[in-house]
PDB file of C-alpha atoms and ligand atoms in Angstrom:
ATOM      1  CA  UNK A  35     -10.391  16.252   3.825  1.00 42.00           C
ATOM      2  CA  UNK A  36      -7.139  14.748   3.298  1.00 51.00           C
ATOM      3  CA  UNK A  37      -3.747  17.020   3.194  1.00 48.00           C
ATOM      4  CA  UNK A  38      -0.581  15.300   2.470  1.00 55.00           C
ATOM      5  CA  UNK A  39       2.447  17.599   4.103  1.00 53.00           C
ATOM      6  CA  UNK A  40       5.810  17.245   2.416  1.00 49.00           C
ATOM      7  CA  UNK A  41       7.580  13.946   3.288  1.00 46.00           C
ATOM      8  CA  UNK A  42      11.025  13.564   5.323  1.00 46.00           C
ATOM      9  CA  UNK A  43      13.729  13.505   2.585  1.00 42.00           C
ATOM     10  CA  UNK A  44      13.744  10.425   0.914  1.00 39.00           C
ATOM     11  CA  UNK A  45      15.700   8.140  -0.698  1.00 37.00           C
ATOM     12  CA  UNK A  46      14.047   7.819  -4.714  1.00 37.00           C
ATOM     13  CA  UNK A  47      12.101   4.613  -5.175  1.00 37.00           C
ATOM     14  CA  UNK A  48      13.128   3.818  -8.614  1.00 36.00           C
ATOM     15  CA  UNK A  49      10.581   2.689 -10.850  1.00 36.00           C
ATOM     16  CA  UNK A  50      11.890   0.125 -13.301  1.00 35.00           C
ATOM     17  CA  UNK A  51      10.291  -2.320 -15.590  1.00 33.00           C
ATOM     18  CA  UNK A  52       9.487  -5.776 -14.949  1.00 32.00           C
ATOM     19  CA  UNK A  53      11.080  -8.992 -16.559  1.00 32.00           C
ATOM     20  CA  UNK A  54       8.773 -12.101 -16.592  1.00 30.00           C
ATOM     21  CA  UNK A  55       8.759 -14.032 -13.562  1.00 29.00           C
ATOM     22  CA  UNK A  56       6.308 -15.866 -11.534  1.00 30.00           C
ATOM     23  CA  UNK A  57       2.686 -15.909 -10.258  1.00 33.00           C
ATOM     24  CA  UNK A  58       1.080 -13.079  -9.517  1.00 41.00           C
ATOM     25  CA  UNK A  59       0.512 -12.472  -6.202  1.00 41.00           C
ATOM     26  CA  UNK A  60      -2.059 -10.646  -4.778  1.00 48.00           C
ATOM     27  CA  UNK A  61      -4.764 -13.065  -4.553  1.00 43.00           C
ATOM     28  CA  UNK A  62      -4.362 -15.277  -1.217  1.00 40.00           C
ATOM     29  CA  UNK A  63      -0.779 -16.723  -2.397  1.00 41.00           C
ATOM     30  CA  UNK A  64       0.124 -18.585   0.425  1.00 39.00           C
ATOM     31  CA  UNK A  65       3.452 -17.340   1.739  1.00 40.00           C
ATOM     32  CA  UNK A  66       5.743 -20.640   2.791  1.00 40.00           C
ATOM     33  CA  UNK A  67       9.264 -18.804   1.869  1.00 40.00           C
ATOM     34  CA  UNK A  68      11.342 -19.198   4.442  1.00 37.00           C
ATOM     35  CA  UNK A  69      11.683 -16.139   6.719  1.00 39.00           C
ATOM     36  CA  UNK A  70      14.354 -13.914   7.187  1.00 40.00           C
ATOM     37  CA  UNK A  71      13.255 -11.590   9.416  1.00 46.00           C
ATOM     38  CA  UNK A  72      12.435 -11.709  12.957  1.00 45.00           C
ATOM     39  CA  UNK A  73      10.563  -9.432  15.614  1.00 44.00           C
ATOM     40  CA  UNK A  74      13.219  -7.389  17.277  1.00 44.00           C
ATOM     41  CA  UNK A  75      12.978  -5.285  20.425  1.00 43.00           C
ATOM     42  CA  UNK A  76      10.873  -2.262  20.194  1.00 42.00           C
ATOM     43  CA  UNK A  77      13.408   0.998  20.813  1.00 41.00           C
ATOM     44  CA  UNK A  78      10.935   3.098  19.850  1.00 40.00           C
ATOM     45  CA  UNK A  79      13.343   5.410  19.422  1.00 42.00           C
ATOM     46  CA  UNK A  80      12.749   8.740  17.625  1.00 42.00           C
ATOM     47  CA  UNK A  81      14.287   9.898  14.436  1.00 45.00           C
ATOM     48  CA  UNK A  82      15.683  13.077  16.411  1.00 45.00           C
ATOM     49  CA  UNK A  83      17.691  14.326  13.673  1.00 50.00           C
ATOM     50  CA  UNK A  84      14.964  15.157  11.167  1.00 50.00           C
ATOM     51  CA  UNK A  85      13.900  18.899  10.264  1.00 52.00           C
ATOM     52  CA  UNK A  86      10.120  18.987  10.930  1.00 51.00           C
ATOM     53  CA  UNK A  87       8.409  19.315   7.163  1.00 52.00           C
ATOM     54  CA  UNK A  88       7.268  21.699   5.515  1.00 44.00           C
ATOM     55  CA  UNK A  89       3.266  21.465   5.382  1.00 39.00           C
ATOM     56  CA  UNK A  90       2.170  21.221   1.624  1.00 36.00           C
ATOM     57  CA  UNK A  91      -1.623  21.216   1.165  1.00 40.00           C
ATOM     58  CA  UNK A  92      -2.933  19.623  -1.586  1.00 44.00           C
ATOM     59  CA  UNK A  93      -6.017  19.831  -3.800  1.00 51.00           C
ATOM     60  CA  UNK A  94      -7.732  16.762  -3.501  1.00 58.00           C
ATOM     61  CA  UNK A  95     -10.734  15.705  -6.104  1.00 62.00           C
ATOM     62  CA  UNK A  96     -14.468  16.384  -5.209  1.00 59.00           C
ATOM     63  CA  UNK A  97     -16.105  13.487  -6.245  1.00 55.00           C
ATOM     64  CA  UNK A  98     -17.280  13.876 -10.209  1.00 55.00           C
ATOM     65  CA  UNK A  99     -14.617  16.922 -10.461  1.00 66.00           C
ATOM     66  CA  UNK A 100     -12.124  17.246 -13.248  1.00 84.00           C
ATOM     67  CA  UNK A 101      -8.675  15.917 -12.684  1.00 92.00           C
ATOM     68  CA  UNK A 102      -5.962  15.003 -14.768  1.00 95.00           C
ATOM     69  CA  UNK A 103      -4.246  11.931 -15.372  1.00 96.00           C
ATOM     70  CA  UNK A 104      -1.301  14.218 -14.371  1.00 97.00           C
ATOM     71  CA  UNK A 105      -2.754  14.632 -10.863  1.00 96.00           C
ATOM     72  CA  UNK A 106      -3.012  11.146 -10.650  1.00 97.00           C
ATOM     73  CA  UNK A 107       0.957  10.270 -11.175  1.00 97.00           C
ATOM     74  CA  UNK A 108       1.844  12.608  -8.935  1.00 97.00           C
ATOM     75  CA  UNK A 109      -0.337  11.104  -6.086  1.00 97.00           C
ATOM     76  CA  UNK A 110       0.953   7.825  -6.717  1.00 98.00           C
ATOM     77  CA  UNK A 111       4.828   8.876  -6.146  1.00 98.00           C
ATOM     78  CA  UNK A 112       3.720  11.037  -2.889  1.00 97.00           C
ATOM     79  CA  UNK A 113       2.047   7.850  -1.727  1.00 98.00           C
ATOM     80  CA  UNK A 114       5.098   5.683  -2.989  1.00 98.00           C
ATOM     81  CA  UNK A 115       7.402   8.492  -0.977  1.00 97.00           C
ATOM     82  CA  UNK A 116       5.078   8.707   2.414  1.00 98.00           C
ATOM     83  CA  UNK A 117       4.643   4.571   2.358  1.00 98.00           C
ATOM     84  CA  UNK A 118       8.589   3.659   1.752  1.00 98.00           C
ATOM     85  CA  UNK A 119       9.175   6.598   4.714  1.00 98.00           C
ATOM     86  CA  UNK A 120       7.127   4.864   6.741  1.00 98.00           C
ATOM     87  CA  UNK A 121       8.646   1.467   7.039  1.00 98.00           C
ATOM     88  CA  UNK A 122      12.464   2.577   6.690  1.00 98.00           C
ATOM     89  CA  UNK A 123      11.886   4.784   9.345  1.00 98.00           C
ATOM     90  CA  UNK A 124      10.277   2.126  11.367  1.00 98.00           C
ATOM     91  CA  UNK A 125      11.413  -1.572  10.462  1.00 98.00           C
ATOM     92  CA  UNK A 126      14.014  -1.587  13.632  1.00 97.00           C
ATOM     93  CA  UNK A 127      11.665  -0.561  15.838  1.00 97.00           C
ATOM     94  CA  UNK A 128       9.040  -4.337  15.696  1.00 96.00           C
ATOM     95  CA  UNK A 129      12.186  -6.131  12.983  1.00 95.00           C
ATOM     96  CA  UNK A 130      15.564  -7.061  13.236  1.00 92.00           C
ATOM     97  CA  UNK A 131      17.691  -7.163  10.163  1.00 94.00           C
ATOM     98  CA  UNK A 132      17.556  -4.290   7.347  1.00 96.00           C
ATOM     99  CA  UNK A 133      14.732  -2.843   5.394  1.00 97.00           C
ATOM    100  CA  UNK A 134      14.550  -3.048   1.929  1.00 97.00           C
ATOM    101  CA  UNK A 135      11.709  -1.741  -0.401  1.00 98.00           C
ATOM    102  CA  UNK A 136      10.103  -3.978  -2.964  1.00 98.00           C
ATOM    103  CA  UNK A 137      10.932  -2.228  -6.499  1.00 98.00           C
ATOM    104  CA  UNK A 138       8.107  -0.252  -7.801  1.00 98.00           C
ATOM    105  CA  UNK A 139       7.827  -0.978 -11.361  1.00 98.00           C
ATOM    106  CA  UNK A 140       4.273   1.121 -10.485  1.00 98.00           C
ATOM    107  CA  UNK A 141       1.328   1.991 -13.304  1.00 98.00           C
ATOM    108  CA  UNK A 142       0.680   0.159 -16.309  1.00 98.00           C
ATOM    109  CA  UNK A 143      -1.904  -0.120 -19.102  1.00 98.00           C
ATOM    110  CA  UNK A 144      -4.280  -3.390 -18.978  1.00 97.00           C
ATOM    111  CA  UNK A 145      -4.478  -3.444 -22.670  1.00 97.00           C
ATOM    112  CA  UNK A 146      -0.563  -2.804 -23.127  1.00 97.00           C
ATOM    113  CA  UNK A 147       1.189  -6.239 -24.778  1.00 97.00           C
ATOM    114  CA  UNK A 148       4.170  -4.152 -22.957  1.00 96.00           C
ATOM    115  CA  UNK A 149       2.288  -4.257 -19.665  1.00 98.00           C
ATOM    116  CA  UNK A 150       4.338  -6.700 -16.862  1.00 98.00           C
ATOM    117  CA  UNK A 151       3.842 -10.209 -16.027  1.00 97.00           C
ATOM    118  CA  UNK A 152       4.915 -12.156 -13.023  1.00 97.00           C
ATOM    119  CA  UNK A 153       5.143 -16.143 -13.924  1.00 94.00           C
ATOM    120  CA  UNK A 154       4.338 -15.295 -17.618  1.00 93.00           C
ATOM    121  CA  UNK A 155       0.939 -13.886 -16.389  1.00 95.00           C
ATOM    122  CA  UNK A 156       0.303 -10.658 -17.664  1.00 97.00           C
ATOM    123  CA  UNK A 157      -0.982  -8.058 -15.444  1.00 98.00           C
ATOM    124  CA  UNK A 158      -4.926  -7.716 -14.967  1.00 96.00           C
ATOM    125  CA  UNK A 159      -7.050  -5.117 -15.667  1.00 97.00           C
ATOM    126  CA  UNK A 160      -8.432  -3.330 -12.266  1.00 96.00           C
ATOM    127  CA  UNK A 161      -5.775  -4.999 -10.408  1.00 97.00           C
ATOM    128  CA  UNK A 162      -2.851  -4.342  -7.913  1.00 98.00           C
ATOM    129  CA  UNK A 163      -0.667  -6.571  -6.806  1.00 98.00           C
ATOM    130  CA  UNK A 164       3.005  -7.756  -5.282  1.00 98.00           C
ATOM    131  CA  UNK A 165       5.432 -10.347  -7.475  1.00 98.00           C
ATOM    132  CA  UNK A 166       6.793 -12.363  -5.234  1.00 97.00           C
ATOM    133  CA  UNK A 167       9.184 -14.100  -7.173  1.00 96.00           C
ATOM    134  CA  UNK A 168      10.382 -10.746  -8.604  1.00 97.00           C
ATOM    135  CA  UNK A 169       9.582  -8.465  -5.582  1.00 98.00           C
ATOM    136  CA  UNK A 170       8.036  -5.812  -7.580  1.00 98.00           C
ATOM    137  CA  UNK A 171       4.765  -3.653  -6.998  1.00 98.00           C
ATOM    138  CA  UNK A 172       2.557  -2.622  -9.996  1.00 98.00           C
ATOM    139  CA  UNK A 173      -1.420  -1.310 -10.113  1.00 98.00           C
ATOM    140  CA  UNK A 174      -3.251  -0.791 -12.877  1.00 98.00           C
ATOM    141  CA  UNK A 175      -3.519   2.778 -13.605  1.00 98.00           C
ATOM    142  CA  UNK A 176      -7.358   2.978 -14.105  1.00 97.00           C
ATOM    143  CA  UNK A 177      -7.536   1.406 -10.524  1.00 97.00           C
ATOM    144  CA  UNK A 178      -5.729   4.040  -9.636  1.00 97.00           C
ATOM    145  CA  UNK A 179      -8.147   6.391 -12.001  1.00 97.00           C
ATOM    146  CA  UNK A 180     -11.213   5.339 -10.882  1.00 95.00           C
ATOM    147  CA  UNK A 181     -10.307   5.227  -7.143  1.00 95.00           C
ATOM    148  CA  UNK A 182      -9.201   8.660  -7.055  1.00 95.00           C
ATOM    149  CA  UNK A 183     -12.727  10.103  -8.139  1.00 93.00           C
ATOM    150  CA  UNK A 184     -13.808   8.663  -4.866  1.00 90.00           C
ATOM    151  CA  UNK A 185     -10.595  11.093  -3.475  1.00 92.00           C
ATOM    152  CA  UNK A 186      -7.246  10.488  -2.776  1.00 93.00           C
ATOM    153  CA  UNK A 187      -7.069   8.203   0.138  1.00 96.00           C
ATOM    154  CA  UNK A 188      -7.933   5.525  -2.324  1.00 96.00           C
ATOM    155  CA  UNK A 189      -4.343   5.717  -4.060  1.00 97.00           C
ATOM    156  CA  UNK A 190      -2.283   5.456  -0.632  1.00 98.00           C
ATOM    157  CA  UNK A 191      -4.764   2.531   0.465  1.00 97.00           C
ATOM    158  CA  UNK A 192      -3.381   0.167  -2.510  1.00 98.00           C
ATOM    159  CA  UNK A 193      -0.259   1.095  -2.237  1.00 98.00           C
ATOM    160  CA  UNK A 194       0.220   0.472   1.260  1.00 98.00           C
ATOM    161  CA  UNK A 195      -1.446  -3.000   0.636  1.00 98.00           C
ATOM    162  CA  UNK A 196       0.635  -4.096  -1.906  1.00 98.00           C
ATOM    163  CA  UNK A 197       3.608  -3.087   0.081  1.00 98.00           C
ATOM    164  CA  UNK A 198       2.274  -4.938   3.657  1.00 98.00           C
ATOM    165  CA  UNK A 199       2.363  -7.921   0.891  1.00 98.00           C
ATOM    166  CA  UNK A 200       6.438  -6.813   0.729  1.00 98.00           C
ATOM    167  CA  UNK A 201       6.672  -6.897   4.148  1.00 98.00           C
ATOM    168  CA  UNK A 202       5.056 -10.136   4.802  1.00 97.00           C
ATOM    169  CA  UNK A 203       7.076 -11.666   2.542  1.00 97.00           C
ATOM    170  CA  UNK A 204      10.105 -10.246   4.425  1.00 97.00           C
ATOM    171  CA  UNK A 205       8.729 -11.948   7.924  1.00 96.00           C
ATOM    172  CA  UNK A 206       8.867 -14.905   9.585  1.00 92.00           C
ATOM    173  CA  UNK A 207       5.753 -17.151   8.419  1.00 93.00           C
ATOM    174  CA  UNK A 208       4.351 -17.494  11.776  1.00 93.00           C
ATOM    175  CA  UNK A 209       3.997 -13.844  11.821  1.00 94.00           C
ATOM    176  CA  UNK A 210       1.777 -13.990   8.331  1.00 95.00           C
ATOM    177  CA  UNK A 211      -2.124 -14.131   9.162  1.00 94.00           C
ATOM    178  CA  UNK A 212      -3.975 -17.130   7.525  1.00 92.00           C
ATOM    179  CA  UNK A 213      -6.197 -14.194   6.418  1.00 93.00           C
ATOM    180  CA  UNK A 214      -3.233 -12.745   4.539  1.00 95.00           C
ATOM    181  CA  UNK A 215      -5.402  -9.871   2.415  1.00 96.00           C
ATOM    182  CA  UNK A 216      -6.897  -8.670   5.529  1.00 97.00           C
ATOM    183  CA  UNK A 217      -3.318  -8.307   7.562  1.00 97.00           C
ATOM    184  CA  UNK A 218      -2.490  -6.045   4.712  1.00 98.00           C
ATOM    185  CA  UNK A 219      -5.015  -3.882   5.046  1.00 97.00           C
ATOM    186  CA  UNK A 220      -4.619  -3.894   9.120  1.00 98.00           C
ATOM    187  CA  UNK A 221      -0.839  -2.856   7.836  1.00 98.00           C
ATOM    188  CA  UNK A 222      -1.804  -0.405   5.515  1.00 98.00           C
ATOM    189  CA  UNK A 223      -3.909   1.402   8.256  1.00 97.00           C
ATOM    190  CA  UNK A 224      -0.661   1.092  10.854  1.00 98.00           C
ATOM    191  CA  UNK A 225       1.446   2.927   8.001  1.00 98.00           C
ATOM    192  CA  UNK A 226      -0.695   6.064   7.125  1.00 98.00           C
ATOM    193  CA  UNK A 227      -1.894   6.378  10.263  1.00 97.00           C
ATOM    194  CA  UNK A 228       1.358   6.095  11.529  1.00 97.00           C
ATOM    195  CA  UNK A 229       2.635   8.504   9.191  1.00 98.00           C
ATOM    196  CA  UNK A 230       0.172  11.280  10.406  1.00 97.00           C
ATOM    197  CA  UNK A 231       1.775  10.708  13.637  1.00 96.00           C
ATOM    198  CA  UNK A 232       5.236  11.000  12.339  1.00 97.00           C
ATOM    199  CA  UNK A 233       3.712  14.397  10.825  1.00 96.00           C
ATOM    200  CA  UNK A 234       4.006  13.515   6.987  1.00 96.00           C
ATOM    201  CA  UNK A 235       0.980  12.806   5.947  1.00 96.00           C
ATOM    202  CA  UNK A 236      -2.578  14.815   7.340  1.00 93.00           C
ATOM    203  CA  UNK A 237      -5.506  11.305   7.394  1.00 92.00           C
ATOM    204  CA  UNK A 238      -8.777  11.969   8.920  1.00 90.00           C
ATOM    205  CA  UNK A 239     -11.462  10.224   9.486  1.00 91.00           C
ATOM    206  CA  UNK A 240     -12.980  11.448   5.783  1.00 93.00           C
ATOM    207  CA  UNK A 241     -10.097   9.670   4.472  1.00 94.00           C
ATOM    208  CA  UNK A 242     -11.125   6.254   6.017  1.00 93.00           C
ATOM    209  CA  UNK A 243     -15.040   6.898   4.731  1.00 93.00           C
ATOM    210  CA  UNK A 244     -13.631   7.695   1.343  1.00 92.00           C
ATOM    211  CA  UNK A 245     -11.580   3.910   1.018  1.00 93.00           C
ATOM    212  CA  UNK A 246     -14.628   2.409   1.987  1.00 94.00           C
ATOM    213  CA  UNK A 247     -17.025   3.715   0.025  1.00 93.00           C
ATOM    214  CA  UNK A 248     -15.184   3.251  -3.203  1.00 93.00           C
ATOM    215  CA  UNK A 249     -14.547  -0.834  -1.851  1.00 94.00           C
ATOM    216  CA  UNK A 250     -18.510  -0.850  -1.431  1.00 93.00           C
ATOM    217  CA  UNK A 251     -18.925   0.801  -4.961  1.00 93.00           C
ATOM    218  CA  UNK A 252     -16.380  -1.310  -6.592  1.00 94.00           C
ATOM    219  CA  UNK A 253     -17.222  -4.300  -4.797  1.00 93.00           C
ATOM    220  CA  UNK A 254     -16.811  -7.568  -7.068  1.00 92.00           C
ATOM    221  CA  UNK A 255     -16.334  -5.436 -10.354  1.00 93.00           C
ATOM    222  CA  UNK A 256     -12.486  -5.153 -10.095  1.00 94.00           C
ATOM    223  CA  UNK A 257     -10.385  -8.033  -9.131  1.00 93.00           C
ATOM    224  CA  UNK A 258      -8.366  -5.758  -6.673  1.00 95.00           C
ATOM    225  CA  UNK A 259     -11.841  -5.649  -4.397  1.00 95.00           C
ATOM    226  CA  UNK A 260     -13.209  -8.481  -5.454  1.00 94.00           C
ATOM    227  CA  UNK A 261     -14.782  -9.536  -1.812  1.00 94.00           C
ATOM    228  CA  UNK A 262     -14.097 -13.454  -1.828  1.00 92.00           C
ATOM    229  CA  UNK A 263     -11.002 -12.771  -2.226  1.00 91.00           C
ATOM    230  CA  UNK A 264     -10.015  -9.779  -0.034  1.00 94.00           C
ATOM    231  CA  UNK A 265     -13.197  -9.400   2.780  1.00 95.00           C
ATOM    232  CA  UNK A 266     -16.178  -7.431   1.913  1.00 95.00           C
ATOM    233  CA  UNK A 267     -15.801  -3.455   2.425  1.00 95.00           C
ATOM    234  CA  UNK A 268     -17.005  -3.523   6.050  1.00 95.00           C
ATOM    235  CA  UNK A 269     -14.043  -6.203   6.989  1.00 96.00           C
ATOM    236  CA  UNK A 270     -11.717  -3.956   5.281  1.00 96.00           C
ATOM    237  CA  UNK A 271     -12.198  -1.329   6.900  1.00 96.00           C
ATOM    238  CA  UNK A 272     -12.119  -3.010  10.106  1.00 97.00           C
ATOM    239  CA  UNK A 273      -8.702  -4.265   9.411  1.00 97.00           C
ATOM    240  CA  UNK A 274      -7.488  -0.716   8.463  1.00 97.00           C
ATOM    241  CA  UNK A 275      -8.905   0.556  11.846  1.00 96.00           C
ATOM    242  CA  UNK A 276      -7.281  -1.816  13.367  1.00 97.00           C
ATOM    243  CA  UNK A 277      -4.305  -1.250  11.801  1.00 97.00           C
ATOM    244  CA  UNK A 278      -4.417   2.507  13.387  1.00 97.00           C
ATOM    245  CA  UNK A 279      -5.451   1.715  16.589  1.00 97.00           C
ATOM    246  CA  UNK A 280      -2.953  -0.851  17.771  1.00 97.00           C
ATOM    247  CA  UNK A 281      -0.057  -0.263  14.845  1.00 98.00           C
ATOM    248  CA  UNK A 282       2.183  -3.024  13.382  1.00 98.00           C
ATOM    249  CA  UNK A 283       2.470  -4.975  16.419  1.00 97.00           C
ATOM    250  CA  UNK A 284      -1.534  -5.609  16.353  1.00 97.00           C
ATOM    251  CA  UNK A 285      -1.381  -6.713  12.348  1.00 97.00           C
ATOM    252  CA  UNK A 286       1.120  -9.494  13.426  1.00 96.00           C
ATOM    253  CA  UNK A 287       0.035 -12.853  13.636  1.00 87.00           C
ATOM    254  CA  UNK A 288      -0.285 -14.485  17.428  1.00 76.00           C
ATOM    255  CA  UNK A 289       0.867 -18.043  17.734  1.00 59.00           C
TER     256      UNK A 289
HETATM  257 ZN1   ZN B 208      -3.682  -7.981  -1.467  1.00 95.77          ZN
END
């Protein structure tokens, strides 16, 4: 089962509301920005200074157990903490220039008039997504809800998506994959796999089964798995093995 351990210490992501801005982004926005970032020289150097961490074992759901929407906050800002580890820890070693996190304006309501917008769209219901005029990751929270009673490798699968959707927008464009949905999901498997390596987070193989049984369950009934969008479950997946088998590197687009 899945076991986060305690992450390196961390800078605080801080959550913080959205304005109105643009389009929403999650759903095959092409990304024509112009790039800022280019791939840099892999150092691969360690982070030799850091204290090992302390293991923390968590109690993840069984599926159909009780939980509390309590339980399910707290997983979001461990994932939020392992995911934002991950890439500052790591941007030098396949980027040149500086990392910087997307802001996390994080859960909201889907029937909250309060909810945010990007482009003077408000938020969807079942949906995750990236701003890119505002840089700014939100989710739904019953997403979040629903994906959990499947366990909790659903919650650190969105989140790493909607942060690879960050990154690419941080890259040069010839670096983006035409198939920009599935490159996040390649990403997302190169972070928390990545991050078991770096010994903060514990993801096993039950982890991977869990994410893709809840895409296969949720299928076309939420827009954040809605298959003609984002690849069916079994291209998912495939992406996210990817993603741990040959890292960042492998995610990037060849030209
Ligand atoms: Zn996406």
């Amino acid at each position: 089962m899945f076991k986060r351990l305690l992450p390196l210490a961390l800078a605080a992501v801080v959550a913080t509301t959205a304005g109105c801005g643009f389009q929403v982004g999650d759903v095959g926005t092409p990304l024509t920005n112009a790039p800022t970032m280019k791939p840099g020289p892999n150092t691969g150097a360690p982070n030799a200074g850091d204290p090992p961490p302390a293991p923390v074992q968590t109690a993840p759901p069984a599926p159909g157990a009780h939980f509390s929407d309590a339980d399910v906050t707290k997983e979001i800002g461990d994932a939020v903490q392992v995911i934002d580890t991950y890439w500052s820890t790591h941007w030098s070693e396949f980027f040149t220039g500086s990392y910087t996190p997307p802001r996390v304006v994080g859960a909201y309501q889907a029937d909250d008039p309060h909810r945010p917008s990007c482009g003077g769209q408000l938020a969807e219901a079942f949906n995750a997504y990236y701003c890119i005029p505002e840089d700014y990751i939100a989710w739904d929270f019953q997403l979040m809800r629903e994906g959990y009673a499947q366990g909790d490798a659903w919650i650190y699968l969105v989140i790493a998506h909607e942060w690879a959707h960050a990154v690419q927008n941080r890259l040069q464009v010839n670096l983006v994959a035409e198939a920009n949905e599935l490159q996040a999901d390649c990403l997302a498997g190169a972070v928390l796999w990545g991050a078991k390596n770096d010994g903060v987070l514990e993801w096993e193989e039950g982890d991977t089964t869990e994410i893709g049984t809840a895409l296969s369950a949720f299928g076309d009934d939420y827009a954040w798995t809605d298959p003609t969008a984002h690849g069916d479950a079994i291209q998912r997946v495939t992406a996210f093995g990817q993603g741990r088998t040959e890292g960042v590197r492998g995610c990037l687009a060849q030209d």
